Coordinates of C-alpha atoms in Angstrom, one line a residue:
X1 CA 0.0 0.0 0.0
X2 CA 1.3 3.5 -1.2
X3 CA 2.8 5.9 1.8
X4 CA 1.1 9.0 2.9
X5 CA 2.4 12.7 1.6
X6 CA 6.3 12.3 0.1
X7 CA 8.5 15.2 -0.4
X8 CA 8.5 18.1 -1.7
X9 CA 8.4 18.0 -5.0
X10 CA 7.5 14.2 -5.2
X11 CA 5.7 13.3 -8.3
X12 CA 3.7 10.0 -8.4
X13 CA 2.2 8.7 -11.7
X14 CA -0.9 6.8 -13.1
X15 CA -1.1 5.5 -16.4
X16 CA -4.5 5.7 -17.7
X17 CA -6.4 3.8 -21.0
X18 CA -5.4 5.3 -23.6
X19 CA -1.6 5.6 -22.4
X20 CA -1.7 8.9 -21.0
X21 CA -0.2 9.4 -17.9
X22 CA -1.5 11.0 -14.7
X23 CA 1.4 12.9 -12.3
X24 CA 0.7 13.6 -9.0
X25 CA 2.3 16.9 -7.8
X26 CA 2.9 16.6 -3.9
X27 CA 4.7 20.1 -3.7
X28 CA 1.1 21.8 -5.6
X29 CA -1.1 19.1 -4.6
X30 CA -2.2 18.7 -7.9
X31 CA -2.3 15.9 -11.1
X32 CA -1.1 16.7 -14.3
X33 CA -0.5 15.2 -17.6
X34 CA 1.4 13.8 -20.6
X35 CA 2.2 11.4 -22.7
X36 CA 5.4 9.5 -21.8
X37 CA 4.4 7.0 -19.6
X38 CA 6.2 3.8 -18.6
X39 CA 5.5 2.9 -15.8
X40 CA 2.2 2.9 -13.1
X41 CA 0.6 3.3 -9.4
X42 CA -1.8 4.1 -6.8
X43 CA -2.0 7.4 -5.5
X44 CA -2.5 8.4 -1.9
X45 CA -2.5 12.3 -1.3
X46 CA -3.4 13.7 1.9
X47 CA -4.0 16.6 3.2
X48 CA -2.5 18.9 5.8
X49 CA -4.8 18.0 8.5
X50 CA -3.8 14.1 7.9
X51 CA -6.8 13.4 6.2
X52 CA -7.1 11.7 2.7
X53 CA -7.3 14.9 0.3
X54 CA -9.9 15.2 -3.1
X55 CA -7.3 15.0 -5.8
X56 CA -8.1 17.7 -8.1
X57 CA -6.8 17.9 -11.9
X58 CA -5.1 20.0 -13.9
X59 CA -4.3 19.7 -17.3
X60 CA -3.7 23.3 -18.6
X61 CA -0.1 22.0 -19.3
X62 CA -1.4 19.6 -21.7
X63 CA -3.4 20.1 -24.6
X64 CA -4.6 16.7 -25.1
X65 CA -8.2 16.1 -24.5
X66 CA -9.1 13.9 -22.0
X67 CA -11.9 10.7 -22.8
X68 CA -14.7 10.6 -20.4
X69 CA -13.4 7.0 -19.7
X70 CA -10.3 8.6 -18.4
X71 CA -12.3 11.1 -15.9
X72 CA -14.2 8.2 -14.8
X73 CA -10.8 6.6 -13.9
X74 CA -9.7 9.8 -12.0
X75 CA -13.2 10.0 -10.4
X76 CA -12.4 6.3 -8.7
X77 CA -9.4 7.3 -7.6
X78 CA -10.2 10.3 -5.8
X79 CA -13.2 8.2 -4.3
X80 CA -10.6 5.6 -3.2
X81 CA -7.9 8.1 -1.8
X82 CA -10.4 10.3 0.2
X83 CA -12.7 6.6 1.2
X84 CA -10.6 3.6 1.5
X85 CA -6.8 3.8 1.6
X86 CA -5.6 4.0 4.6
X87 CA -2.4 6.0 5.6
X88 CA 1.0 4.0 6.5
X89 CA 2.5 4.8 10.3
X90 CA 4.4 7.3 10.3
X91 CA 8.4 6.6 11.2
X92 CA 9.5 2.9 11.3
X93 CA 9.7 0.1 13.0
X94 CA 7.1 -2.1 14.4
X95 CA 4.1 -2.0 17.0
X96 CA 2.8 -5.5 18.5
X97 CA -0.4 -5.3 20.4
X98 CA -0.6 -5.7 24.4
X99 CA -2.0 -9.6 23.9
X100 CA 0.0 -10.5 20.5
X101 CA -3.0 -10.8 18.5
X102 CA -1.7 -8.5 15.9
X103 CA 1.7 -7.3 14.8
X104 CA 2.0 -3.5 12.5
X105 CA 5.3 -4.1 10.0
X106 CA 7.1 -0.9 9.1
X107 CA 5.7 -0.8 5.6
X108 CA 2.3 -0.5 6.6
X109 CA 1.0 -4.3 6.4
X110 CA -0.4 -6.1 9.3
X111 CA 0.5 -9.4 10.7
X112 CA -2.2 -11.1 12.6
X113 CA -2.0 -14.1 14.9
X114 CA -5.0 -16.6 13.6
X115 CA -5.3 -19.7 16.6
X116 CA -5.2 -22.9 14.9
X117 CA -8.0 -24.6 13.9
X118 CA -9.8 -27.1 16.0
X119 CA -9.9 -30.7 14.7
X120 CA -13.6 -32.0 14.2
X121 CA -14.4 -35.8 15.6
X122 CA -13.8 -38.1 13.0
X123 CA -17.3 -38.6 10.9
X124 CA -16.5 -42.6 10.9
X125 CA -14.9 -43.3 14.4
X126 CA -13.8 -47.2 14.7
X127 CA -15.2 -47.9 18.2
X128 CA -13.3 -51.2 18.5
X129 CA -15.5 -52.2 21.9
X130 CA -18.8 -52.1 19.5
X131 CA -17.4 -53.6 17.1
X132 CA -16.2 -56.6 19.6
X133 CA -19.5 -56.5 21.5
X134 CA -20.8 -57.0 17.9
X135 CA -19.0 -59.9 16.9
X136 CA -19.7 -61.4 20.4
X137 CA -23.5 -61.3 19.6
X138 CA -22.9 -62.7 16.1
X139 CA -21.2 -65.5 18.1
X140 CA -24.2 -66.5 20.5
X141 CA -26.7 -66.2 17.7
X142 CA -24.6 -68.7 16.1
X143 CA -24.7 -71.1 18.9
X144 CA -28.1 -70.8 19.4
X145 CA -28.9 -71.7 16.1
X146 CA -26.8 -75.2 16.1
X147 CA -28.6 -75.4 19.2
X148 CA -31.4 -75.2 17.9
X149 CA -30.5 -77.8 15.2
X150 CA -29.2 -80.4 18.1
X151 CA -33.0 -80.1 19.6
X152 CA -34.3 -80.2 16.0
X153 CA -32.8 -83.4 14.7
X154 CA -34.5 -85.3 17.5
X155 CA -38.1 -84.5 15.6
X156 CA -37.4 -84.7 12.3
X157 CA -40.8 -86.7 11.0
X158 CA -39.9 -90.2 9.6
X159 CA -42.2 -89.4 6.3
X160 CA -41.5 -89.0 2.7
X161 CA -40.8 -85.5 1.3
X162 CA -43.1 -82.6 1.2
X163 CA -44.5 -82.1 -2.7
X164 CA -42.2 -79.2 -4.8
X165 CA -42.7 -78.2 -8.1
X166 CA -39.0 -77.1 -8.4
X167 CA -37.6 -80.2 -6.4
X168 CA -40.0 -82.9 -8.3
X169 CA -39.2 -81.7 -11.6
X170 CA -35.4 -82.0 -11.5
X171 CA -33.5 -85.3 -10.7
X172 CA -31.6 -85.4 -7.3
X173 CA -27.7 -84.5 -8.4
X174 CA -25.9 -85.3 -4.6
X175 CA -22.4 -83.6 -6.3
X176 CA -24.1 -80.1 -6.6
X177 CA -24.6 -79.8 -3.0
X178 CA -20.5 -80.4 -2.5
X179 CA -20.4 -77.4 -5.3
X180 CA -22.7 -74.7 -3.2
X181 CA -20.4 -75.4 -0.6
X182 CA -17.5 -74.7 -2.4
X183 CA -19.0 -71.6 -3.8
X184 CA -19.8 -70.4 -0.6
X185 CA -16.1 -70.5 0.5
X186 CA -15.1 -68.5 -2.2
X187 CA -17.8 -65.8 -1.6
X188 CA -17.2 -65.5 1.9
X189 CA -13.4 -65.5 1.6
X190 CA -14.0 -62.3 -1.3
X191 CA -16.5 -60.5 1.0
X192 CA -13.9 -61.0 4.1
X193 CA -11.5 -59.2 1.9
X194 CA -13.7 -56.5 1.0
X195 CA -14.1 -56.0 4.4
X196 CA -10.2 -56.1 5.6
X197 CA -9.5 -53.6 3.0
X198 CA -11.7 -51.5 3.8
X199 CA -10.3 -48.4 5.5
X200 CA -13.4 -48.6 7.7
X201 CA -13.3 -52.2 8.6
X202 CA -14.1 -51.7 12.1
X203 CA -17.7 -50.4 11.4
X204 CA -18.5 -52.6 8.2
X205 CA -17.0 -55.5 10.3
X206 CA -20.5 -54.5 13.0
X207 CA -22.6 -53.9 10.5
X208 CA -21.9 -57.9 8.8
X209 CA -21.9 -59.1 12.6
X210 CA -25.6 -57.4 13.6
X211 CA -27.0 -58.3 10.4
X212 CA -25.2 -61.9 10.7
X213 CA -26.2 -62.7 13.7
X214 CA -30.1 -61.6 13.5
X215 CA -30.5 -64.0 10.8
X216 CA -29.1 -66.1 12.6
X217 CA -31.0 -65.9 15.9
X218 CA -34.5 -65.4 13.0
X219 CA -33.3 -68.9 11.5
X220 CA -33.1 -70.5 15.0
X221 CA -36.5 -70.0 15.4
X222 CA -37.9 -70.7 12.0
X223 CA -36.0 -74.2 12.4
X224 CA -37.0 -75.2 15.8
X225 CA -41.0 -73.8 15.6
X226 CA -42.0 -76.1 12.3
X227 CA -39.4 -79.1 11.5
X228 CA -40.1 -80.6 7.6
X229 CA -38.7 -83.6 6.4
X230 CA -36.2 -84.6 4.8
X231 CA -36.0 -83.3 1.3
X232 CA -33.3 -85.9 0.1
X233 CA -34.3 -89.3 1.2
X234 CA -30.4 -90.6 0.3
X235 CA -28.9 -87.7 2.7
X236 CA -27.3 -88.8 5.4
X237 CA -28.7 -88.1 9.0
X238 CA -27.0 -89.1 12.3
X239 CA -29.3 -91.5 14.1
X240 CA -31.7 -90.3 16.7
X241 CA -30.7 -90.1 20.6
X242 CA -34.4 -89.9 21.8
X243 CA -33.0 -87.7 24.4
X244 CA -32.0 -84.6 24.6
X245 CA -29.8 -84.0 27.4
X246 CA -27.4 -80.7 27.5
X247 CA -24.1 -82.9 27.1
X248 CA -25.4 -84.2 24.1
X249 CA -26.6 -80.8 22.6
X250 CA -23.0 -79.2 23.7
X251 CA -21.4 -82.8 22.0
X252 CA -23.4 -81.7 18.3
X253 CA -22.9 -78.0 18.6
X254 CA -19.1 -78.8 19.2
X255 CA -19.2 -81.3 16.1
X256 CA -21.5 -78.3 13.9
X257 CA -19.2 -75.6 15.3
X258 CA -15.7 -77.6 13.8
X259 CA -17.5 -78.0 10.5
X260 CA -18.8 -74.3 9.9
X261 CA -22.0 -75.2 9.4
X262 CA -20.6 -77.3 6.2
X263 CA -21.4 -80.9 5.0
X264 CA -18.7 -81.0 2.4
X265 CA -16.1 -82.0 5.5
X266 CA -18.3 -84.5 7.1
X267 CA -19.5 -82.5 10.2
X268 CA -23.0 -81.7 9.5
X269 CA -25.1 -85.0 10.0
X270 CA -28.0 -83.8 11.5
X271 CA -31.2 -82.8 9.8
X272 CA -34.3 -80.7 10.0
X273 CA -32.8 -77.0 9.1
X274 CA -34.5 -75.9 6.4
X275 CA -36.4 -73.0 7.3
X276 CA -35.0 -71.0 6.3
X277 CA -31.8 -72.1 4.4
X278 CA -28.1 -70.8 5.3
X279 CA -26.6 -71.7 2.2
X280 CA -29.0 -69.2 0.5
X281 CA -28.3 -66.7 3.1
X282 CA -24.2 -66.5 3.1
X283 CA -24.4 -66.5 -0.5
X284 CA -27.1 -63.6 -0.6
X285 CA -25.4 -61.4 2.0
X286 CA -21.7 -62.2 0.9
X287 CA -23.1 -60.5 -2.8
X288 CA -24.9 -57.9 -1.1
X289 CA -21.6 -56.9 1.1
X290 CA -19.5 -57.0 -2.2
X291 CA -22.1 -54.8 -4.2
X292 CA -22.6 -52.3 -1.6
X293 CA -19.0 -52.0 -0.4
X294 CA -16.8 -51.8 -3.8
X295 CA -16.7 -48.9 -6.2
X296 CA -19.6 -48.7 -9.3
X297 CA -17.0 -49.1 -11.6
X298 CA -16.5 -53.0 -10.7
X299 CA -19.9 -53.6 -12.5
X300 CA -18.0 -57.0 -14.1
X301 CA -16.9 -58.1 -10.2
X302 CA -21.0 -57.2 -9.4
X303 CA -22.2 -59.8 -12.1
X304 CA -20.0 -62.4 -11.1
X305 CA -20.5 -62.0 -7.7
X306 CA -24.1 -62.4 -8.2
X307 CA -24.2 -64.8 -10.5
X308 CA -22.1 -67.5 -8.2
X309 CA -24.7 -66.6 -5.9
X310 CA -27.5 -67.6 -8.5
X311 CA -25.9 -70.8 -9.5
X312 CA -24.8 -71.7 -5.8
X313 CA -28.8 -71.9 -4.8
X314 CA -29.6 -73.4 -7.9
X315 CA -26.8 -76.7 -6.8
X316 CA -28.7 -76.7 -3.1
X317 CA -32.4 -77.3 -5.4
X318 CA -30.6 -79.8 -7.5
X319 CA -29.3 -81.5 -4.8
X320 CA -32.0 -80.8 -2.6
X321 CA -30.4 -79.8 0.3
X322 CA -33.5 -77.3 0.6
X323 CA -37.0 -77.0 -0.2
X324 CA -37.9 -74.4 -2.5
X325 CA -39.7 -72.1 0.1
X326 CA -36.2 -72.0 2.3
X327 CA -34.8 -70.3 -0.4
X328 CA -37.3 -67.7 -1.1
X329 CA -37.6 -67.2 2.7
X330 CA -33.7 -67.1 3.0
X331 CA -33.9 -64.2 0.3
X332 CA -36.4 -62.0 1.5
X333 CA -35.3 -62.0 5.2
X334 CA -31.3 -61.5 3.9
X335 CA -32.3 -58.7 1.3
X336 CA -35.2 -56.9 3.8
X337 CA -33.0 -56.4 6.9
X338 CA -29.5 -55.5 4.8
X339 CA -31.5 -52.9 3.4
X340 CA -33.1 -51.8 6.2
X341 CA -30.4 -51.6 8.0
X342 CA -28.5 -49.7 5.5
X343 CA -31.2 -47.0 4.9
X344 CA -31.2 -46.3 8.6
X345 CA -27.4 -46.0 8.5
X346 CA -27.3 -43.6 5.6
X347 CA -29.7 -41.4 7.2
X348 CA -29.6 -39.8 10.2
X349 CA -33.1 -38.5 10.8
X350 CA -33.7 -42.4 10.7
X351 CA -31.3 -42.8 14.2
X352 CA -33.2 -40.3 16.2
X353 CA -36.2 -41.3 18.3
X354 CA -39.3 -39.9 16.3
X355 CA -43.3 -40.8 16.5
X356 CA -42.9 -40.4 12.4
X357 CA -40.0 -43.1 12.5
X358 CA -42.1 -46.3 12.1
X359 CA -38.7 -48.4 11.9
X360 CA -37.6 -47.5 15.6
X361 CA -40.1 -50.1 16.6
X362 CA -38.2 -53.0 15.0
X363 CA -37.3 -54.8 18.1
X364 CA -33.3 -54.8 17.7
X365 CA -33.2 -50.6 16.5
X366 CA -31.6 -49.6 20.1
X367 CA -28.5 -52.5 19.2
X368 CA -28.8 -50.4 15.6
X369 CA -28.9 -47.4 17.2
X370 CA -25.9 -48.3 19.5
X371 CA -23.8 -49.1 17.0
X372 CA -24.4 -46.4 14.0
X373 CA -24.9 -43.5 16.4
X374 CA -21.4 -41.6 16.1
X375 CA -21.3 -43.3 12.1
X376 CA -22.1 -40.1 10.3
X377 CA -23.0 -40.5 6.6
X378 CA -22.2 -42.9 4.0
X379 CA -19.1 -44.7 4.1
X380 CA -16.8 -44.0 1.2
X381 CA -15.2 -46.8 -1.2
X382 CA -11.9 -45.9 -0.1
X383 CA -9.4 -49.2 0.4
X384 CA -6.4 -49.8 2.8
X385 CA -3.3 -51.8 3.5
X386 CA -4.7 -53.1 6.9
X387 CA -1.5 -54.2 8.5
X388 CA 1.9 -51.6 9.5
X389 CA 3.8 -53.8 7.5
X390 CA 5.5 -53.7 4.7
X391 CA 5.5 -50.1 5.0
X392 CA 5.8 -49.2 1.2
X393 CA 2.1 -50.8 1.1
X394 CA 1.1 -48.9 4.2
X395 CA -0.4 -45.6 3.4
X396 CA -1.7 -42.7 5.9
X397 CA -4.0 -41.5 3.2
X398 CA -6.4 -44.3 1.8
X399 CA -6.4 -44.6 -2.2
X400 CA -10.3 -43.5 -3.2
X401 CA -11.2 -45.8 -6.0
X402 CA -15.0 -45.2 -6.3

């Protein structure tokens, strides 16, 4: 910013539009003209009083007739000068202020102090305790539900299969069940990478154990209330205890628990769960977890995903591990409580107590509502390398791919 009144003498110039050139006189206090200019810069007269002065022009040294673009110019100016521009400090040096919140330089300009900014919460915080709390109720719904299959196996009815249109059209293919299986491995090992990777694994690792575990704890039920036959007459069921003691139901969960729930390594031999069916529901959730949790861009990972889904619950029908209703039930419960859970995530009018908010009466929305309350938003597609090691993979910021 220009000074206040120079020397004696001092001229300052402007250069105006149409290259003529405007010269403050500080010794007359006035502007003058002419033609020569080369170079250009703000003017800041004052007066004698220490006020800003109104510039006045002359030009009776120039005969060059001045556009009414240039006295618009000189107009500004003058309304600047007298208005705006502020006079430097006179003498030099420097002046700090009493509580350092500012700091006057000798040319004029001012230094302030600005605090440093405060750093918000984190919008996804990872809450490690929820998140083991999480994976602990994932774990008892689990149990419960071989439980529930130890009690289950004792009243399986001795009768022939219930009538299917899907299951009596096809003939029995006892392979294709070993192949569901084998898809299911590979789904869930994809999805448990999507999930490592993710930079926020802690809360998508909740999220798969809440959802997990109530349909678990909804398929316990379904299995234990109404008990079908067998839908493969060649399967192979353990034989009946005619008891049920709580030994013997820790002995089969044990035996159920070593197996994963699997009957391609020789564990599961007991019968009756088939509402609803949990080869349909891993395969359904593991599709959903990889379409909702990579970027839109992986359409080709999407289709193949969901078609390994497809053809796994088409092996369970031909080998008919399930009834055809399982499946359909296994769908609808996995697809209505992933979304529903998701929409109340995303949204978070939908985590606050309201008489509008029909879904706060679903009986587990205070475990939601526990676990999503400091989530805020949707979590990005971004992707991590989850361990400290090697560092050259480790990165502090996470790559964004979607």
């Amino acid at each position: 910013m220009p000074g206040g009144g120079g020397t004696n003498g001092e001229k300052r110039p402007l250069l105006l539009d149409d290259g003529e050139e405007v010269v403050y006189d500080s010794h007359d206090g006035v502007y003058h003209t002419h033609h020569d200019a080369a170079y250009s810069s703000h003017l800041e007269p004052e007066s004698d009083s220490g006020q800003p002065a109104l510039l006045s022009l002359s030009n009776n040294n120039s005969g060059h007739s001045r556009t009414s673009s240039d006295t618009s110019i000189l107009d500004d100016i003058a309304l600047m000068a007298q208005n705006v521009y502020q006079r430097q400090m006179l003498g030099h040096g420097s002046i700090t202020s009493k509580d350092n919140s500012y700091h006057t330089m000798s040319n004029g300009s001012v230094k302030i102090a600005m605090p440093q900014p405060l750093r918000d919460e984190p919008r996804f915080p990872k809450e490690e305790q929820k998140t083991i709390i999480a994976f602990l109720y994932l774990c008892a719904n689990f149990f419960f539900t071989t439980a529930a299959l130890s009690l289950t196996h004792e009243r399986v009815p001795e009768q022939p299969p219930l009538p299917d249109v899907s299951l009596d059209s096809i003939k029995i293919q006892p392979w294709a069940l070993d192949v569901s299986e084998i898809m299911i491995i590979v789904m869930v090992l994809f999805a448990f990478m999507i999930v490592v990777f993710h930079k926020h694994r802690w809360i998508l690792f909740r999220r798969v154990c809440l959802i997990l575990g109530l349909l678990y704890f909804y398929r316990s039920i379904c299995m234990y209330v109404t008990v079908l036959p067998v839908a493969n007459p060649s399967y192979y069921c353990s034989p009946k205890s005619n008891h049920t003691g709580t030994v013997l139901v820790l002995k089969r969960v044990v035996q159920l628990l070593s197996g994963f729930g699997l009957s391609i390594n020789g564990k599961h031999t007991f019968c009756g769960d088939y509402i609803y069916s949990g080869h349909t529901m891993v395969l359904v959730l593991c599709f959903l977890i990889i379409q909702e949790y990579t970027p839109r861009r992986w359409w080709y990972v999407h289709w193949l995903s969901g078609a390994s889904s497809v053809v796994g619950i088409i092996m369970v029908l031909l080998a008919r591990g399930h009834y055809t209703i399982d499946c359909i039930i296994a769908y609808f419960i996995t697809t209505r409580i992933f979304y529903i859970y998701h929409t109340m995530a995303n949204h978070s009018t939908l985590k606050e107590n309201n008489h509008n908010n029909y879904l706060e009466r679903l009986w587990w929305y205070r475990f939601f509502q526990y676990f999503e309350c400091n989530v805020q938003g949707n979590l990005p597609r971004q992707f991590e390398w989850p361990l400290p090691w090697p560092r050259r993979w480790s990165s502090k910021r996470a790559q964004r791919i979607s």
